[in-house]
PDB file of C-alpha atoms in Angstrom:
ATOM      1  CA  THR I 937      38.300  35.617 -58.518  1.00 73.00           C
ATOM      2  CA  ALA I 938      38.817  35.556 -62.444  1.00 63.00           C
ATOM      3  CA  LEU I 939      38.113  39.531 -62.290  1.00 55.00           C
ATOM      4  CA  GLY I 940      40.578  40.430 -59.464  1.00 61.00           C
ATOM      5  CA  ILE I 941      43.316  38.978 -61.488  1.00 60.00           C
ATOM      6  CA  ILE I 942      42.513  40.603 -64.650  1.00 57.00           C
ATOM      7  CA  ASN I 943      42.088  43.633 -62.780  1.00 53.00           C
ATOM      8  CA  ARG I 944      45.371  43.343 -60.872  1.00 57.00           C
ATOM      9  CA  VAL I 945      47.196  42.382 -64.395  1.00 51.00           C
ATOM     10  CA  TRP I 946      45.817  45.485 -65.756  1.00 51.00           C
ATOM     11  CA  GLN I 947      46.938  47.622 -62.677  1.00 53.00           C
ATOM     12  CA  GLU I 948      50.322  46.353 -63.002  1.00 49.00           C
ATOM     13  CA  LEU I 949      50.476  46.877 -66.900  1.00 50.00           C
ATOM     14  CA  ASP I 950      49.433  50.384 -66.267  1.00 54.00           C
ATOM     15  CA  ASN I 951      52.010  50.979 -63.791  1.00 54.00           C
ATOM     16  CA  GLU I 952      54.630  49.549 -65.996  1.00 55.00           C
ATOM     17  CA  LEU I 953      53.520  51.997 -68.750  1.00 62.00           C
ATOM     18  CA  VAL I 954      53.807  54.962 -66.235  1.00 59.00           C
ATOM     19  CA  ALA I 955      57.048  54.048 -64.952  1.00 64.00           C
ATOM     20  CA  SER I 956      58.526  54.057 -68.728  1.00 73.00           C
ATOM     21  CA  LEU I 957      57.465  57.509 -69.356  1.00 90.00           C
ATOM     22  CA  ASP I 958      59.774  60.485 -69.451  1.00 91.00           C
ATOM     23  CA  ALA I 959      59.296  62.225 -65.887  1.00 91.00           C
ATOM     24  CA  GLU I 960      57.493  65.304 -67.391  1.00 93.00           C
ATOM     25  CA  THR I 961      54.876  62.848 -68.966  1.00 94.00           C
ATOM     26  CA  GLN I 962      54.322  61.014 -65.576  1.00 92.00           C
ATOM     27  CA  VAL I 963      53.765  64.620 -63.920  1.00 92.00           C
ATOM     28  CA  ALA I 964      51.388  65.497 -66.482  1.00 94.00           C
ATOM     29  CA  LEU I 965      49.581  62.422 -66.434  1.00 94.00           C
ATOM     30  CA  ALA I 966      49.236  62.686 -62.437  1.00 92.00           C
ATOM     31  CA  TRP I 967      48.059  66.455 -63.120  1.00 93.00           C
ATOM     32  CA  PHE I 968      45.485  65.614 -65.708  1.00 95.00           C
ATOM     33  CA  GLY I 969      44.197  62.697 -63.339  1.00 93.00           C
ATOM     34  CA  SER I 970      43.668  65.485 -60.708  1.00 91.00           C
ATOM     35  CA  TYR I 971      42.791  68.563 -62.518  1.00 93.00           C
ATOM     36  CA  GLY I 972      42.310  67.888 -66.179  1.00 94.00           C
ATOM     37  CA  PHE I 973      43.549  71.079 -68.011  1.00 94.00           C
ATOM     38  CA  GLU I 974      41.938  73.211 -64.973  1.00 90.00           C
ATOM     39  CA  THR I 975      43.861  75.708 -63.329  1.00 88.00           C
ATOM     40  CA  PRO I 976      43.512  74.713 -59.687  1.00 83.00           C
ATOM     41  CA  LYS I 977      43.971  77.304 -57.010  1.00 77.00           C
ATOM     42  CA  ASN I 978      45.780  75.308 -54.390  1.00 67.00           C
ATOM     43  CA  ALA I 979      47.705  72.764 -56.306  1.00 72.00           C
ATOM     44  CA  ASP I 980      51.009  71.560 -55.750  1.00 80.00           C
ATOM     45  CA  LEU I 981      53.328  71.029 -58.656  1.00 85.00           C
ATOM     46  CA  ILE I 982      56.531  70.899 -56.644  1.00 84.00           C
ATOM     47  CA  THR I 983      55.431  67.984 -54.813  1.00 85.00           C
ATOM     48  CA  ILE I 984      54.418  66.029 -57.903  1.00 86.00           C
ATOM     49  CA  ALA I 985      57.913  66.886 -59.544  1.00 87.00           C
ATOM     50  CA  ASN I 986      59.510  65.720 -56.704  1.00 85.00           C
ATOM     51  CA  ALA I 987      58.039  62.720 -56.679  1.00 84.00           C
ATOM     52  CA  LYS I 988      58.651  62.175 -60.580  1.00 86.00           C
ATOM     53  CA  ASN I 989      62.590  63.004 -59.829  1.00 86.00           C
ATOM     54  CA  THR I 990      62.129  66.252 -62.188  1.00 87.00           C
ATOM     55  CA  SER I 991      62.118  70.123 -61.686  1.00 88.00           C
ATOM     56  CA  ILE I 992      59.741  72.743 -61.982  1.00 87.00           C
ATOM     57  CA  ASP I 993      61.864  74.187 -64.698  1.00 89.00           C
ATOM     58  CA  ALA I 994      61.935  70.753 -66.723  1.00 90.00           C
ATOM     59  CA  LEU I 995      58.193  71.185 -66.797  1.00 91.00           C
ATOM     60  CA  PHE I 996      57.789  74.753 -68.056  1.00 91.00           C
ATOM     61  CA  ASP I 997      60.977  74.586 -70.309  1.00 90.00           C
ATOM     62  CA  SER I 998      59.552  71.439 -71.710  1.00 90.00           C
ATOM     63  CA  GLY I 999      56.367  73.220 -72.712  1.00 91.00           C
ATOM     64  CA  VAL I1000      54.098  70.797 -70.851  1.00 93.00           C
ATOM     65  CA  PHE I1001      52.948  73.241 -68.079  1.00 93.00           C
ATOM     66  CA  LEU I1002      52.186  76.605 -68.369  1.00 91.00           C
ATOM     67  CA  ASN I1003      53.984  79.029 -65.752  1.00 87.00           C
ATOM     68  CA  LEU I1004      51.118  81.357 -64.643  1.00 86.00           C
ATOM     69  CA  HIS I1005      53.018  83.390 -62.066  1.00 82.00           C
ATOM     70  CA  GLY I1006      51.915  81.673 -58.819  1.00 79.00           C
ATOM     71  CA  ARG I1007      49.536  79.027 -60.336  1.00 85.00           C
ATOM     72  CA  THR I1008      50.010  76.362 -63.193  1.00 89.00           C
ATOM     73  CA  ALA I1009      48.195  74.451 -65.801  1.00 93.00           C
ATOM     74  CA  LEU I1010      48.820  71.864 -68.155  1.00 95.00           C
ATOM     75  CA  THR I1011      49.352  73.749 -71.810  1.00 95.00           C
ATOM     76  CA  PRO I1012      45.893  73.521 -73.586  1.00 95.00           C
ATOM     77  CA  ARG I1013      46.265  72.109 -77.150  1.00 94.00           C
ATOM     78  CA  GLU I1014      44.952  75.692 -78.651  1.00 92.00           C
ATOM     79  CA  LYS I1015      47.903  77.433 -76.650  1.00 93.00           C
ATOM     80  CA  LEU I1016      50.467  74.472 -77.918  1.00 92.00           C
ATOM     81  CA  PRO I1017      52.935  76.103 -80.449  1.00 90.00           C
ATOM     82  CA  GLU I1018      52.242  76.012 -84.267  1.00 86.00           C
ATOM     83  CA  GLY I1019      54.679  74.067 -86.490  1.00 89.00           C
ATOM     84  CA  TRP I1020      55.991  72.080 -83.540  1.00 93.00           C
ATOM     85  CA  ARG I1021      57.984  69.054 -84.762  1.00 93.00           C
ATOM     86  CA  PRO I1022      59.504  66.426 -82.635  1.00 94.00           C
ATOM     87  CA  SER I1023      62.436  65.945 -84.382  1.00 91.00           C
ATOM     88  CA  ARG I1024      63.152  69.705 -83.594  1.00 92.00           C
ATOM     89  CA  ASP I1025      62.084  69.385 -80.102  1.00 89.00           C
ATOM     90  CA  SER I1026      65.332  69.496 -77.197  1.00 87.00           C
ATOM     91  CA  ARG I1027      62.958  68.392 -74.654  1.00 87.00           C
ATOM     92  CA  LEU I1028      60.605  65.894 -76.589  1.00 92.00           C
ATOM     93  CA  THR I1029      58.124  64.185 -74.163  1.00 95.00           C
ATOM     94  CA  VAL I1030      55.298  61.663 -74.612  1.00 96.00           C
ATOM     95  CA  TRP I1031      52.750  64.039 -73.450  1.00 96.00           C
ATOM     96  CA  GLU I1032      53.571  66.573 -76.193  1.00 96.00           C
ATOM     97  CA  CYS I1033      53.457  63.808 -78.833  1.00 96.00           C
ATOM     98  CA  VAL I1034      49.696  63.093 -77.945  1.00 97.00           C
ATOM     99  CA  GLN I1035      48.779  66.567 -77.734  1.00 97.00           C
ATOM    100  CA  HIS I1036      50.217  67.747 -80.589  1.00 96.00           C
ATOM    101  CA  THR I1037      48.890  65.057 -82.642  1.00 96.00           C
ATOM    102  CA  ALA I1038      45.247  65.342 -81.279  1.00 96.00           C
ATOM    103  CA  ARG I1039      45.655  69.373 -82.405  1.00 95.00           C
ATOM    104  CA  ALA I1040      47.048  68.536 -85.483  1.00 95.00           C
ATOM    105  CA  LEU I1041      44.341  66.063 -86.543  1.00 93.00           C
ATOM    106  CA  LYS I1042      41.838  68.566 -85.729  1.00 89.00           C
ATOM    107  CA  ALA I1043      43.779  71.938 -86.904  1.00 85.00           C
ATOM    108  CA  GLU I1044      42.185  73.492 -89.952  1.00 80.00           C
ATOM    109  CA  ASP I1045      45.867  73.339 -91.464  1.00 79.00           C
ATOM    110  CA  GLY I1046      46.353  70.083 -90.392  1.00 80.00           C
ATOM    111  CA  GLY I1047      44.765  66.784 -90.891  1.00 89.00           C
ATOM    112  CA  ARG I1048      45.619  63.218 -91.311  1.00 90.00           C
ATOM    113  CA  GLU I1049      48.586  64.080 -93.246  1.00 92.00           C
ATOM    114  CA  ALA I1050      49.867  66.667 -90.527  1.00 92.00           C
ATOM    115  CA  ALA I1051      49.104  64.029 -87.831  1.00 94.00           C
ATOM    116  CA  ALA I1052      50.944  61.328 -89.516  1.00 95.00           C
ATOM    117  CA  GLY I1053      53.831  63.528 -89.989  1.00 94.00           C
ATOM    118  CA  LEU I1054      54.129  64.083 -86.401  1.00 95.00           C
ATOM    119  CA  VAL I1055      53.795  60.194 -85.680  1.00 96.00           C
ATOM    120  CA  ALA I1056      56.740  59.291 -88.443  1.00 95.00           C
ATOM    121  CA  GLU I1057      58.657  61.961 -86.399  1.00 94.00           C
ATOM    122  CA  MET I1058      58.160  60.381 -83.117  1.00 94.00           C
ATOM    123  CA  GLY I1059      59.791  57.072 -83.924  1.00 91.00           C
ATOM    124  CA  PRO I1060      59.940  54.970 -80.919  1.00 91.00           C
ATOM    125  CA  LEU I1061      57.683  57.354 -78.965  1.00 93.00           C
ATOM    126  CA  ALA I1062      54.588  56.495 -80.883  1.00 94.00           C
ATOM    127  CA  THR I1063      54.227  53.161 -79.202  1.00 93.00           C
ATOM    128  CA  ASP I1064      54.366  54.877 -75.685  1.00 94.00           C
ATOM    129  CA  ALA I1065      52.313  57.920 -77.241  1.00 95.00           C
ATOM    130  CA  ARG I1066      49.744  55.274 -78.058  1.00 95.00           C
ATOM    131  CA  ALA I1067      49.650  53.725 -74.882  1.00 93.00           C
ATOM    132  CA  LEU I1068      49.345  57.185 -73.220  1.00 95.00           C
ATOM    133  CA  LEU I1069      46.279  58.136 -75.141  1.00 94.00           C
ATOM    134  CA  ASP I1070      44.465  55.119 -73.907  1.00 93.00           C
ATOM    135  CA  ARG I1071      45.166  55.977 -70.534  1.00 93.00           C
ATOM    136  CA  LEU I1072      44.116  59.541 -71.034  1.00 96.00           C
ATOM    137  CA  PHE I1073      40.657  58.542 -72.844  1.00 96.00           C
ATOM    138  CA  ARG I1074      40.266  56.108 -69.459  1.00 93.00           C
ATOM    139  CA  ILE I1075      40.875  59.159 -66.952  1.00 95.00           C
ATOM    140  CA  ALA I1076      38.498  61.593 -68.999  1.00 97.00           C
ATOM    141  CA  THR I1077      35.895  59.114 -69.341  1.00 96.00           C
ATOM    142  CA  ASP I1078      35.984  58.158 -65.751  1.00 95.00           C
ATOM    143  CA  LYS I1079      36.113  61.750 -64.745  1.00 96.00           C
ATOM    144  CA  GLY I1080      32.972  62.362 -67.096  1.00 96.00           C
ATOM    145  CA  TRP I1081      35.081  65.061 -69.214  1.00 97.00           C
ATOM    146  CA  ALA I1082      33.143  64.078 -72.354  1.00 97.00           C
ATOM    147  CA  ALA I1083      34.620  66.535 -74.405  1.00 96.00           C
ATOM    148  CA  GLU I1084      38.285  65.443 -73.307  1.00 96.00           C
ATOM    149  CA  ALA I1085      37.220  61.667 -73.671  1.00 97.00           C
ATOM    150  CA  LEU I1086      35.972  62.590 -77.407  1.00 96.00           C
ATOM    151  CA  VAL I1087      39.276  63.988 -78.411  1.00 96.00           C
ATOM    152  CA  TYR I1088      41.181  60.761 -77.213  1.00 97.00           C
ATOM    153  CA  ASN I1089      38.750  58.626 -78.785  1.00 96.00           C
ATOM    154  CA  GLN I1090      38.877  60.191 -81.928  1.00 96.00           C
ATOM    155  CA  LEU I1091      42.693  60.200 -82.130  1.00 96.00           C
ATOM    156  CA  ALA I1092      42.628  56.405 -81.053  1.00 96.00           C
ATOM    157  CA  GLU I1093      40.655  55.499 -84.097  1.00 96.00           C
ATOM    158  CA  GLU I1094      42.549  57.825 -86.444  1.00 95.00           C
ATOM    159  CA  TRP I1095      45.870  56.200 -84.989  1.00 96.00           C
ATOM    160  CA  PRO I1096      45.818  52.909 -87.576  1.00 95.00           C
ATOM    161  CA  HIS I1097      45.851  55.562 -90.304  1.00 94.00           C
ATOM    162  CA  LEU I1098      48.170  57.784 -89.075  1.00 94.00           C
ATOM    163  CA  LEU I1099      50.784  54.710 -88.355  1.00 93.00           C
ATOM    164  CA  ASP I1100      49.873  53.639 -92.329  1.00 92.00           C
ATOM    165  CA  ARG I1101      50.443  57.283 -93.634  1.00 89.00           C
ATOM    166  CA  ALA I1102      53.490  57.690 -91.449  1.00 87.00           C
ATOM    167  CA  ARG I1103      55.099  54.486 -92.650  1.00 87.00           C
ATOM    168  CA  ALA I1104      54.375  55.361 -96.381  1.00 80.00           C
TER     169      ALA I1104
END
């Protein structure tokens, strides 16, 4: 009984997290849970976008998704624009915050300082980014996507250090 109650509370908290995120991040999270960073043949992004009350154009304009002309995929970290800054993004999403920070942390020209700079610019979105990071790790682990889970685990381990550097 106790385990059932705990699981129900976790589900409620998880639903609250998703509902508090921007629409583009909600769509990206739903897509990631089904396809990861793959390019499926018959996925219907329009249906997911409509369910989250956003448009396909908004998803492409935000940089979260790639328009592959007839197919679509989440923008892989290696294809994210270099030099991205949260403070300069006109369509800032929590999804981008997590993915760019993960990329910056491991980039040759990045590291902790670069990643901490992004966290500092996120402002209050850093809290949502951290929560999304945990959710992405759980999805990747549940799906058996070891490499993807490792990315999120490493970022989660670094997050307290990034926050300390961001405050400094």
